[in-house]
Coordinates of C-alpha atoms and ligand atoms in Angstrom, one line a residue:
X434 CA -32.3 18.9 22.1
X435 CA -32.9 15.7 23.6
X436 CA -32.2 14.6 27.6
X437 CA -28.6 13.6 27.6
X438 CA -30.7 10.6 30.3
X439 CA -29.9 7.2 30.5
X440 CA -32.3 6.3 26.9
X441 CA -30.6 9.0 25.5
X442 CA -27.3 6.8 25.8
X443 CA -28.5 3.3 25.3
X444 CA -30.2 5.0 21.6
X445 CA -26.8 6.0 21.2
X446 CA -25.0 2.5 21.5
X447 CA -27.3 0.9 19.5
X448 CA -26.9 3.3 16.5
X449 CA -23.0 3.4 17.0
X450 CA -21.1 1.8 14.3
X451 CA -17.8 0.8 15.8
X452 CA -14.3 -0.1 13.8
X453 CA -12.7 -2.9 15.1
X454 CA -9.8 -3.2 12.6
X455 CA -6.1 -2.2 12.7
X456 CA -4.8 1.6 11.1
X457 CA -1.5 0.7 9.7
X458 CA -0.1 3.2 7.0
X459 CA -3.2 5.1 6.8
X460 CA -5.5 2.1 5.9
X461 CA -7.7 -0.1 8.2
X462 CA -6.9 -3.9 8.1
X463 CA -7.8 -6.8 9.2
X464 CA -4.7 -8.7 10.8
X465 CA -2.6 -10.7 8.4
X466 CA -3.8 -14.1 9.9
X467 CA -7.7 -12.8 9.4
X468 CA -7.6 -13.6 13.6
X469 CA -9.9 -11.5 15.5
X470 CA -10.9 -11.5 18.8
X471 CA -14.9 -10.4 20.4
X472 CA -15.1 -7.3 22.2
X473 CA -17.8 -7.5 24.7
X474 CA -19.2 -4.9 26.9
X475 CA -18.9 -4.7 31.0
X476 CA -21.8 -3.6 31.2
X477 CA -24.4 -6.3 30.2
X478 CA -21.5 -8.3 28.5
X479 CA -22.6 -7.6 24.7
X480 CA -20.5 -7.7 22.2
X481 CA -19.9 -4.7 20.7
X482 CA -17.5 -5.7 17.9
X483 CA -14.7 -8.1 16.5
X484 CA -11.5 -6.8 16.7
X485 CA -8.4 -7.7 14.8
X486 CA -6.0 -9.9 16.7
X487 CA -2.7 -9.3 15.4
X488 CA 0.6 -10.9 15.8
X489 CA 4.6 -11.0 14.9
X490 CA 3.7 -10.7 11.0
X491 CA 1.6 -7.2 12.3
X492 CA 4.0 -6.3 14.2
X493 CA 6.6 -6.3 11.4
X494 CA 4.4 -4.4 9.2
X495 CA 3.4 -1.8 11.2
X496 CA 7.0 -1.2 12.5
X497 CA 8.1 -1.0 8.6
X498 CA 5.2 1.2 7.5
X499 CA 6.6 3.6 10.6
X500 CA 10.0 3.0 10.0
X501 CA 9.5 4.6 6.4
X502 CA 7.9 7.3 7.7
X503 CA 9.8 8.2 9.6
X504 CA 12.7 8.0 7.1
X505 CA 11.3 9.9 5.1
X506 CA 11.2 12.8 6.9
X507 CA 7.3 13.5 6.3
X508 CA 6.7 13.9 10.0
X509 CA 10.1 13.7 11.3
X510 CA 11.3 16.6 9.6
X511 CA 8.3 19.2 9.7
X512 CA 9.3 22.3 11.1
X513 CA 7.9 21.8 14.6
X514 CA 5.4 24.8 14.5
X515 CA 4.1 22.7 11.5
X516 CA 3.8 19.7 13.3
X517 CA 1.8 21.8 16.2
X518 CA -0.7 23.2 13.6
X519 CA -1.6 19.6 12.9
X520 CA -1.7 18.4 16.0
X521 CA -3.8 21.1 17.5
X522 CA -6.1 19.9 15.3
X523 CA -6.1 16.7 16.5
X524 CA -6.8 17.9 19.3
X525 CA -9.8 19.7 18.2
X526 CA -11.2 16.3 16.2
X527 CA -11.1 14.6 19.4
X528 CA -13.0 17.1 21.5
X529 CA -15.6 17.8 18.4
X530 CA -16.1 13.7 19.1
X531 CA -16.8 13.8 22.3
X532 CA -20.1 12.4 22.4
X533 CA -18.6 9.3 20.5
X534 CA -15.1 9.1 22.0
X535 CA -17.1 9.2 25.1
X536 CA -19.8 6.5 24.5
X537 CA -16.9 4.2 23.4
X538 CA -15.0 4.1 26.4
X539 CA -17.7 3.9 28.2
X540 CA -19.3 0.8 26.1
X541 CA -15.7 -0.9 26.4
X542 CA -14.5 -0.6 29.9
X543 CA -17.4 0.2 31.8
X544 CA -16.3 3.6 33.3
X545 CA -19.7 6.2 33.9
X546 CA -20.5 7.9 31.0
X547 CA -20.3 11.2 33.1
X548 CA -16.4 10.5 33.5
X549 CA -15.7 9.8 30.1
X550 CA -17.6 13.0 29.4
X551 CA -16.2 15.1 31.7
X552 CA -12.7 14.0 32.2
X553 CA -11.6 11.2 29.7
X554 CA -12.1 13.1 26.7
X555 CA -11.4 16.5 27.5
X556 CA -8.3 15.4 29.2
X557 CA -7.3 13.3 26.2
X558 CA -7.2 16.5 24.0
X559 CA -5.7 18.6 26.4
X560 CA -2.8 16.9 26.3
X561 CA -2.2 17.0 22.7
X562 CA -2.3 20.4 22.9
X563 CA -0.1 20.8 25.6
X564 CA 2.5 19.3 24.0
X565 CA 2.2 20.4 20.3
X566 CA 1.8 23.8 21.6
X567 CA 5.4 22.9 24.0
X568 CA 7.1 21.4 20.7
X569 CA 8.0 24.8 19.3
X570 CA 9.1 26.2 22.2
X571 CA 11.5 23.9 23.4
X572 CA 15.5 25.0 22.6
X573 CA 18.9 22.8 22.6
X574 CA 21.9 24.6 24.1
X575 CA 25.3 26.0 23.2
X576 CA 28.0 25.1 25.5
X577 CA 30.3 27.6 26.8
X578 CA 33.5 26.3 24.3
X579 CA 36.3 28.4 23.7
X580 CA 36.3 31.0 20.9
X581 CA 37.4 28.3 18.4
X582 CA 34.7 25.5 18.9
X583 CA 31.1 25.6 18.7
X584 CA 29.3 23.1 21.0
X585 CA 26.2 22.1 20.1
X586 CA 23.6 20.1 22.6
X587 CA 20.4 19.0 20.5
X588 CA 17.6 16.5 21.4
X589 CA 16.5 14.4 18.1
X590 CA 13.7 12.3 17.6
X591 CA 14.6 9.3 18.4
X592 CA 12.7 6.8 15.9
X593 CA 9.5 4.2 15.9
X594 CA 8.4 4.0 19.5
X595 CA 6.3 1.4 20.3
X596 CA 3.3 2.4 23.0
X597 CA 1.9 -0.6 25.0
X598 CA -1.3 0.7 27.1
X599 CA -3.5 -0.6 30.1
X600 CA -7.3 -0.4 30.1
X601 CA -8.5 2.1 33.0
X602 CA -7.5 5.2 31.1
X603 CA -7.2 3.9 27.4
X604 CA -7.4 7.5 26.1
X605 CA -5.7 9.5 28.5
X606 CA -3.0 6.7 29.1
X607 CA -2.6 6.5 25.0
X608 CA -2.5 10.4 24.9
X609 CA 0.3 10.3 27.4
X610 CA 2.7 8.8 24.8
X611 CA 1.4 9.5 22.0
X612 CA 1.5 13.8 23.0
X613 CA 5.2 14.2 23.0
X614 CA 5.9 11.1 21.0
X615 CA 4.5 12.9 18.0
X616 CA 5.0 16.4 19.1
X617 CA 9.2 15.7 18.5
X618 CA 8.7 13.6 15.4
X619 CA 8.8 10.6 16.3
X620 CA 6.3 7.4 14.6
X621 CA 4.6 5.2 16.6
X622 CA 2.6 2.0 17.0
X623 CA 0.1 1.5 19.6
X624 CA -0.9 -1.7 21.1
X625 CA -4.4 -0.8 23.2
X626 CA -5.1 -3.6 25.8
X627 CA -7.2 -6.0 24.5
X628 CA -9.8 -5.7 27.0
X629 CA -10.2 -1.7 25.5
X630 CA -8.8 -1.4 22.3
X631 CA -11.6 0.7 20.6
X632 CA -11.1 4.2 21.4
X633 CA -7.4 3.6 20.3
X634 CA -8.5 2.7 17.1
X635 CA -10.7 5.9 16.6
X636 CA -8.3 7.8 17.8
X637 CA -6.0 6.6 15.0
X638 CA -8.6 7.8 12.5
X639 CA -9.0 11.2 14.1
X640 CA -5.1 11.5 14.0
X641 CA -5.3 10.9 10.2
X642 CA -8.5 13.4 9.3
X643 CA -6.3 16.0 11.4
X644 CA -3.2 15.3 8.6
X645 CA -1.0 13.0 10.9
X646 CA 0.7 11.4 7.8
X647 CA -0.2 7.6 7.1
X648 CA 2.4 5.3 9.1
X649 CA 3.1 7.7 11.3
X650 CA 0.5 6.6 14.1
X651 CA -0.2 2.8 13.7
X652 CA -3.3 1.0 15.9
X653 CA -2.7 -2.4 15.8
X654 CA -4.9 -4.3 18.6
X655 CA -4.2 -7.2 20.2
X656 CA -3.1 -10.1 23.0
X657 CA 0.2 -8.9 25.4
X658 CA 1.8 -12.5 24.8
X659 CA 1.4 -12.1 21.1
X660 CA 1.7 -8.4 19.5
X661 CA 2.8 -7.3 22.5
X662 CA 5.6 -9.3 22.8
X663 CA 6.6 -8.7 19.3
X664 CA 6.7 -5.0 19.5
X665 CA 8.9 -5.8 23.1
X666 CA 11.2 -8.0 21.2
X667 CA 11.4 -6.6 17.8
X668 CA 14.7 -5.1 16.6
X669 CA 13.7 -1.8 15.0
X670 CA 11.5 -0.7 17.3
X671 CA 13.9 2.5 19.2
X672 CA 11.8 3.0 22.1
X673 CA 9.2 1.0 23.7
X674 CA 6.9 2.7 26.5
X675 CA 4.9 1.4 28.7
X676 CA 1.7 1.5 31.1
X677 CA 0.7 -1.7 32.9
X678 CA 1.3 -4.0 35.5
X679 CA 4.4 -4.3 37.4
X680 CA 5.0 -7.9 36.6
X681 CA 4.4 -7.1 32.8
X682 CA 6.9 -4.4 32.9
X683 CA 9.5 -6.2 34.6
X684 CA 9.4 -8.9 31.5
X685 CA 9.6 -5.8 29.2
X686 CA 13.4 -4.8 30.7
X687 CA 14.2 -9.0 29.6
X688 CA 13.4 -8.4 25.7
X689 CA 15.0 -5.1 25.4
X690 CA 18.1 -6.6 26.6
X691 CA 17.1 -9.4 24.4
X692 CA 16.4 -7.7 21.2
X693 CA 18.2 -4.3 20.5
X694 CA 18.4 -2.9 23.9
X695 CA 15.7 -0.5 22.9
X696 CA 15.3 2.3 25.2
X697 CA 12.5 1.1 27.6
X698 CA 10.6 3.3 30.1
X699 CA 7.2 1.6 31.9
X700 CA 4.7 3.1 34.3
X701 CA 4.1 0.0 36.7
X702 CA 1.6 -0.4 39.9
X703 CA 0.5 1.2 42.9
X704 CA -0.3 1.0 46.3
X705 CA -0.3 4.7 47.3
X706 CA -0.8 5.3 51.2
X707 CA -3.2 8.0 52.0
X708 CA -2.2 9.9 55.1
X709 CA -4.9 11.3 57.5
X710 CA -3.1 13.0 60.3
X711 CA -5.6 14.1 63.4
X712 CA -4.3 17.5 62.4
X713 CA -6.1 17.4 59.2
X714 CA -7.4 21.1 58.1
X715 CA -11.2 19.6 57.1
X716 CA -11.6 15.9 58.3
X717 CA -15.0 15.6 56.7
X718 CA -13.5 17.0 53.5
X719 CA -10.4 14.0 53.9
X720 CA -13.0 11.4 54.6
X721 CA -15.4 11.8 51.5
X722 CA -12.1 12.5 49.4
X723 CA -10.8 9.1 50.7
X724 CA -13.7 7.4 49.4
X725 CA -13.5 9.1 46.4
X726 CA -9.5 7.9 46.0
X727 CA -10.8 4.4 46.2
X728 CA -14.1 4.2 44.3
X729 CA -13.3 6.5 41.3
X730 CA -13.1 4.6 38.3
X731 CA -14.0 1.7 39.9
X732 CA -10.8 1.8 41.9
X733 CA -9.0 0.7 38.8
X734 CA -6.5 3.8 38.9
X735 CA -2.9 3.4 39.5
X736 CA -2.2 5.8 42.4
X737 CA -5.8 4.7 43.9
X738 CA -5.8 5.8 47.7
X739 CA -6.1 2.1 48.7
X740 CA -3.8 2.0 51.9
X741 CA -5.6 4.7 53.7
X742 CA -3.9 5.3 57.3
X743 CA -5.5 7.2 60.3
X744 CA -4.1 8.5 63.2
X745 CA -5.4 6.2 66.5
X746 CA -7.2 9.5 68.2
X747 CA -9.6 9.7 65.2
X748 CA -9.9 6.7 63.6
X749 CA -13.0 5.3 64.9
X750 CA -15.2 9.0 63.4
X751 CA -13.2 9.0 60.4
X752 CA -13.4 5.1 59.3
X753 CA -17.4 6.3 60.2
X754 CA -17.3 9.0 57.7
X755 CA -15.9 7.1 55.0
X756 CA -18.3 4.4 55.0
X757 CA -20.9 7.1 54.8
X758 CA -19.4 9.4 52.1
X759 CA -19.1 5.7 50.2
X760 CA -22.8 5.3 50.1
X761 CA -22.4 7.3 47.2
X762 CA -20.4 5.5 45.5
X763 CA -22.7 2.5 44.7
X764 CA -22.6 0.8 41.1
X765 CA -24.9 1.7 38.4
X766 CA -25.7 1.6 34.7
X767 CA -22.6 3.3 33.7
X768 CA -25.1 4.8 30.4
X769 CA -26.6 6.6 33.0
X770 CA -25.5 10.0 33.5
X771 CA -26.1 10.0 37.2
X772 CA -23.6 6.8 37.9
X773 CA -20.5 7.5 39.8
X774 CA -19.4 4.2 39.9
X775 CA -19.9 1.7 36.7
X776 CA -18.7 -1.8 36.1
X777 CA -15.8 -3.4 36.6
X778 CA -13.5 -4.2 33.3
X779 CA -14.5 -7.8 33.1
X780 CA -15.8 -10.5 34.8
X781 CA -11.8 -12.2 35.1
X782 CA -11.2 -8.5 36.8
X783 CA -14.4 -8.9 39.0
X784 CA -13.6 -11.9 40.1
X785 CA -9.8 -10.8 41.2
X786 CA -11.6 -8.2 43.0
X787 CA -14.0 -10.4 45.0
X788 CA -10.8 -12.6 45.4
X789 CA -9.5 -9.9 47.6
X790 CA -12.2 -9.8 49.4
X791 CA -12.0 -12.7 50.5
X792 CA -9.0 -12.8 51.8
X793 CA -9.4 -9.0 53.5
X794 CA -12.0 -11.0 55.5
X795 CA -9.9 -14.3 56.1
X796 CA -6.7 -12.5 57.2
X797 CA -8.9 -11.1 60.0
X798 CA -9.6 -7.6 59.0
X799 CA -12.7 -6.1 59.5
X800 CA -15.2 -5.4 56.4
X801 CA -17.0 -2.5 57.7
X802 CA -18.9 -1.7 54.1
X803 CA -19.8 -3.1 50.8
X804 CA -18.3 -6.7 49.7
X805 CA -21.2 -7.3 47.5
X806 CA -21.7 -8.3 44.0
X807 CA -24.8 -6.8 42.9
X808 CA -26.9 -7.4 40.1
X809 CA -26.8 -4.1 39.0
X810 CA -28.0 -4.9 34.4
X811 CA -28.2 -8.3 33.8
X812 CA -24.5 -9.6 32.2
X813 CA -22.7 -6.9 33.6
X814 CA -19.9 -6.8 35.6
X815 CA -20.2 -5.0 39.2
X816 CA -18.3 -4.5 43.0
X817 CA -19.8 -2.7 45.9
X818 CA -16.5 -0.4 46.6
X819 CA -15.5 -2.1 49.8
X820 CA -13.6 -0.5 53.4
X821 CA -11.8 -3.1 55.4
X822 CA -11.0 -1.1 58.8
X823 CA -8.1 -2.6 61.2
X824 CA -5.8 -3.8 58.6
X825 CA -2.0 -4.4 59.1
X826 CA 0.5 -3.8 56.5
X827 CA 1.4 -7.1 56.2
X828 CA -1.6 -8.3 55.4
X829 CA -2.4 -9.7 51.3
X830 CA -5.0 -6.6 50.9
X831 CA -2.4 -4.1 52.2
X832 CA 0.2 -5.5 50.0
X833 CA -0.9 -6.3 47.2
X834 CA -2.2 -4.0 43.9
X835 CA -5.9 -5.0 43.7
X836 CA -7.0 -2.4 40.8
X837 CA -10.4 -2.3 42.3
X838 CA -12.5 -0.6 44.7
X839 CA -11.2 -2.0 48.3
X840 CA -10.0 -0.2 50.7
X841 CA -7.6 -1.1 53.5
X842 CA -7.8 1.1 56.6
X843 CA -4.3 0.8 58.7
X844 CA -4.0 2.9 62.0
X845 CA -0.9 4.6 63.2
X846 CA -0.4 6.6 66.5
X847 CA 3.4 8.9 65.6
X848 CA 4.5 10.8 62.4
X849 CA 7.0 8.2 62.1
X850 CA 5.1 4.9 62.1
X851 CA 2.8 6.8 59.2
X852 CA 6.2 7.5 57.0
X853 CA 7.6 3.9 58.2
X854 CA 4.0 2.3 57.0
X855 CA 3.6 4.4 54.2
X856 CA 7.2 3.3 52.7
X857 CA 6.6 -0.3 53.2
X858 CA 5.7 -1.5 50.3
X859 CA 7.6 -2.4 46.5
X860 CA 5.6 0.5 44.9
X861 CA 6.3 4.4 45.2
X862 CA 3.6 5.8 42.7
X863 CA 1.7 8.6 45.0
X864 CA 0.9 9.3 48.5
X865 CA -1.7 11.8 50.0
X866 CA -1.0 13.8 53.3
X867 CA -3.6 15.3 55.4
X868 CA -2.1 17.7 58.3
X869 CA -2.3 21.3 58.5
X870 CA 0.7 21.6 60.3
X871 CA 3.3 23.3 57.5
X872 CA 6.5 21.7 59.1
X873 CA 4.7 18.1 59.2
X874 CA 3.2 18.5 55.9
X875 CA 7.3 18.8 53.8
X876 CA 8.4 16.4 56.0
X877 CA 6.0 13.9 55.2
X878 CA 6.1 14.6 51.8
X879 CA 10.1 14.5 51.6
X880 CA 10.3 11.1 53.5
X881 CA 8.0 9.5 51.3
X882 CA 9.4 7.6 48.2
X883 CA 6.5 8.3 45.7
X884 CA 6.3 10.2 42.1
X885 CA 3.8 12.4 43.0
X886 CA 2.8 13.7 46.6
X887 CA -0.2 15.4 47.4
X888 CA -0.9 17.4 50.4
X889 CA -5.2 18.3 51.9
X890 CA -5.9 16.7 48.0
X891 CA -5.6 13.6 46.5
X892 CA -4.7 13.2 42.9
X893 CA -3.6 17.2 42.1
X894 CA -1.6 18.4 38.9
X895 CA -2.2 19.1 35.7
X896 CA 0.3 18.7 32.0
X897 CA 2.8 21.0 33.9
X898 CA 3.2 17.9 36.5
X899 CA 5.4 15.3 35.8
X900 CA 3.6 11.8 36.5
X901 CA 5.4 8.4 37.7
X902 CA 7.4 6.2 40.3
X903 CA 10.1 5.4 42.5
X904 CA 10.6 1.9 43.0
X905 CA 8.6 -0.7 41.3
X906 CA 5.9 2.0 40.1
X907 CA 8.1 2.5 37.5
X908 CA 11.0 4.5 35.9
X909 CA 11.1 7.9 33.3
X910 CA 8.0 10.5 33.4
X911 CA 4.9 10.8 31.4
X912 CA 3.1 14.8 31.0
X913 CA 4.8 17.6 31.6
X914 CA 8.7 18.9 29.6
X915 CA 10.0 15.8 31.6
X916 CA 7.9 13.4 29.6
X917 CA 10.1 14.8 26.1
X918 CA 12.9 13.2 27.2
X919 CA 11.8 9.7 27.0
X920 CA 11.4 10.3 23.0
X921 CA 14.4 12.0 22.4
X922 CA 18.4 11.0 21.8
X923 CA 20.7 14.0 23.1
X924 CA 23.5 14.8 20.4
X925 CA 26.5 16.7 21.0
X926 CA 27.8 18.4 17.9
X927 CA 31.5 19.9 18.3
X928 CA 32.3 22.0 15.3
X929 CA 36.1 23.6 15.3
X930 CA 36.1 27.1 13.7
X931 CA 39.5 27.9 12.8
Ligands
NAD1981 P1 -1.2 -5.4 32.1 O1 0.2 -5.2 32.4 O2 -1.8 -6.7 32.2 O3 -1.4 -4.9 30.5 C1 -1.0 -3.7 30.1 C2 -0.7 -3.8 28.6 O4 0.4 -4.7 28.4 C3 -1.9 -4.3 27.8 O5 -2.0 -3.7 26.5 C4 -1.5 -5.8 27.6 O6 -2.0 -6.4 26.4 C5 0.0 -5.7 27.4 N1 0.8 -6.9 27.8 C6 0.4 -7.9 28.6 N2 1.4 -8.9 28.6 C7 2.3 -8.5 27.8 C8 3.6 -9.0 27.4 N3 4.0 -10.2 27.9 N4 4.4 -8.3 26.5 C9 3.9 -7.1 26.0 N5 2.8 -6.5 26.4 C10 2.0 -7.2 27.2 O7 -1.9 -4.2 32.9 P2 -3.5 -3.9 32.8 O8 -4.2 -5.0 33.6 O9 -3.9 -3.6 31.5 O10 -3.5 -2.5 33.7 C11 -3.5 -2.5 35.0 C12 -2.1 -2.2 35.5 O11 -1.7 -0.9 34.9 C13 -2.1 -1.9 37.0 O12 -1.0 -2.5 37.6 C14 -2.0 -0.4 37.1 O13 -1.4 0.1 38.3 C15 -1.1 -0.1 35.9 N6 -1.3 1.3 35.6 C16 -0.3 2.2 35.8 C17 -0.3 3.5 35.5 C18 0.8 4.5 35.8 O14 0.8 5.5 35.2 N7 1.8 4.1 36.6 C19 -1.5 4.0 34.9 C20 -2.5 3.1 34.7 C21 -2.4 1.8 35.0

């Protein structure tokens, strides 16, 4: 077997052939318009494919072909340990492609080809697994009626659910909805981002080698103003979900209430606090974990650690340690196995980033590493993950979501400043806590308005842990029982027996 080294990988990519065109009712097409758009990599900005560009008249066909579908019962109405065999086996496609899945994400969105590897697509799988394997063993319930009544309370698929996904995860994001989606019947289209769409697409392909029946998972790629918005605004689409931007989400709730007031349920920003109490059990273990909250994936990850507060009495050693542990952390090839940190998405995303840094140094804070744009391959697109120390939370790089590697270091001297600091903000995705004192470690984590709250870790949990936001991060839950919900109606059926 050959060295899985950085030629290894670039051999690879140039012998990849890669599909670029829609799956709609079992068949790949080109958009109805013949539009496509170029798919470039972020890594040396080749193009790696043309991909379909598809519009309202896509929209309308992939939502019929689903529609049908789903009428006519060929999913919808499996017996649901039927619908697990198949979708175990989906499951299994997509880890016996791993090499490919893998290269593919890598290729389009410039994460290291370790993490696609080792967490993209094993994680991808695993959640199709965990929920066809849940779908048969999930009941309804029987109210307590009287002897002459039988009460009823069943959850039903609840039709074509349109899936609209970010770029930083594209597999695990798309495998968030499209796992218990499928697993209670429903059909779906997905819209990738545009600045990922190819793993989507091969994912579709998988779904129908495993026996997902054609038109019941539609790929249809494309711009957010254009498909996008059609599948947001179209009338017999039942449930639209969501991960993305705030500000794109917020648009979302306008053309359900628009349209058909189909059920809508988004996953939005972050700007999780990380909480570094003097107290800490390990400090060294908090610092290089802190670096690691910021720099993995780039920093493009929604609950990134990017508001990292320290208590006064240890501020100075820890910001120290940080900077250290983020040594590690500097861009490189993202083909080669040893990268931790690759490229940036694209250069309109790079240049956001160095935008921010700008302004973490004009607003007075103190840049204590990185800040540079090196030339790590020629056309790529790179950041040095960046530490700004003696930040205040008013400040731009406090406030706002970046979606990149800088972080902002904010200082707090009592319990309740940290909680007070920590809640200021619009989001309420996550929020790490460092103590090890038991008392200060639920109170923390009971004062602070975020989804998930992790305490001497950051980013914990597995399927079993529901994942989403208070506030503007979001509303509904994705993995875990709670994500079923979101793709079910609940009937109550009252039947009189005398
Ligand atoms: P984005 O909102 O720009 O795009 C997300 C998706 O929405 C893309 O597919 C895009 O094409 C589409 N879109 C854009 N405009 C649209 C419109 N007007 N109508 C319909 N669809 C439209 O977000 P992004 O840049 O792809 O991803 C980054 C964002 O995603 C960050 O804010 C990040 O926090 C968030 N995110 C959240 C989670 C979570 O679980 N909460 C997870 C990952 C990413």
């Amino acid at each position: 077997m050959s060295v899985r080294d950085l030629n290894f990988w670039q051999e690879k990519a140039k012998a990849l052939t890669i599909e670029g065109r829609a799956l709609i009712g079992g068949d790949m097409v080109d958009s109805l318009s013949g539009a496509t758009f170029d798919c470039h990599s972020p890594i040396d900005g080749r193009l790696l494919t043309q991909v379909a560009s598809c519009d309202t008249a896509d929209a309308d066909r992939a939502v019929s072909v689903a529609r049908a579908a789903f009428d006519s019962g060929v999913w919808s109405q499996l017996p649901p340990v039927v619908r697990k065999k198949i979708m175990l086996k989906f499951a299994n496609l997509i880890d016996a492609n791993r090499d490919e899945l893998a290269l593919l994400e890598t290729l389009d969105m410039g994460k290291p080809i370790g993490d696609s590897l080792a967490v993209d697509v094993p994680a991808t799988a695993r959640c199709i697994r965990w929920c066809a394997e849940a779908v048969d063993k999930v009941f309804g319930e029987v109210a307590p009626t009287s002897p002459n009544e039988l009460g009823l309370v069943t959850q039903e698929a609840i039709g074509v659910v349109a899936a609209i996904v970010p770029w930083n995860f594209p597999m695990i994001m798309a495998s968030w909805k499209l796992g218990p989606a499928l697993a209670t019947g429903n059909s779906v289209v997905l819209k990738p981002s545009e600045k990922s769409p190819l793993t989507a697409i091969r994912l579709g392909q998988l779904a129908l080698e495993a026996g997902i029946p054609a038109g019941v998972f539609n790929v249809v790629p494309g711009f957010g103003q254009s498909i996008g918005h059609a599948l947001a605004m179209h009338m017999d689409v039942d449930c639209l979900v969501f991960t993305g931007s705030t500000g794109v989400a917020k648009q979302l709730f306008i053309c359900s209430g628009q349209s058909n007031m189909k059920r809508v349920w988004v996953e939005a920003g972050g700007k999780s606090p990380n909480i570094v109490f003097a107290d800490a059990p390990d400090l060294e273990e908090a610092a290089e974990v802190a670096a690691l909250a910021i720099a993995y994936n780039q920093g493009e990850v929604c609950t990134a650690g990017s508001r990292l507060l320290v208590e006064d009495s240890i501020a100075d050693a820890f910001v120290a340690r940080v900077n250290h542990y983020m040594k590690a952390w500097q861009p490189g090839n993202p083909l080669d196995p040893n990268t931790k940190c690759g490229a940036i998405v694209d250069n309109l995303q790079l240049d956001r980033v160095a935008s921010y840094i700008e302004a973490g140094s004009d607003g007075g804070a103190t840049l204590t590493s990185g800040g540079i744009k090196p030339s790590v391959v020629d056309g790529g697109c790179y950041v040095q993950p960046t530490v700004f120390d003696h930040v205040t939370n008013d400040m731009k790089i406090a406030k706002e979501e970046i979606f990149g590697p800088v972080l902002a270091v904010i200082r707090f001297s009592t319990e309740a400043e940290a909680i007070q600091i920590a809640n200021d903000t619009e989001y309420g995705l996550a929020a790490g806590i460092w103590t090890r004192d038991l008392g200060r470690a639920h109170r923390v984590a009971k004062a602070v308005r975020a989804g998930s709250v992790w305490v001497n870790q950051y980013d914990g949990g597995d399927m079993t842990a529901p994942f989403g936001g208070f506030k503007q991060s979001g509303n509904g839950r994705d993995k875990s029982l709670h994500a079923f919900d979101k793709y079910t109606e609940t009937k109550a059926t009252w039947i009189k027996l005398s």
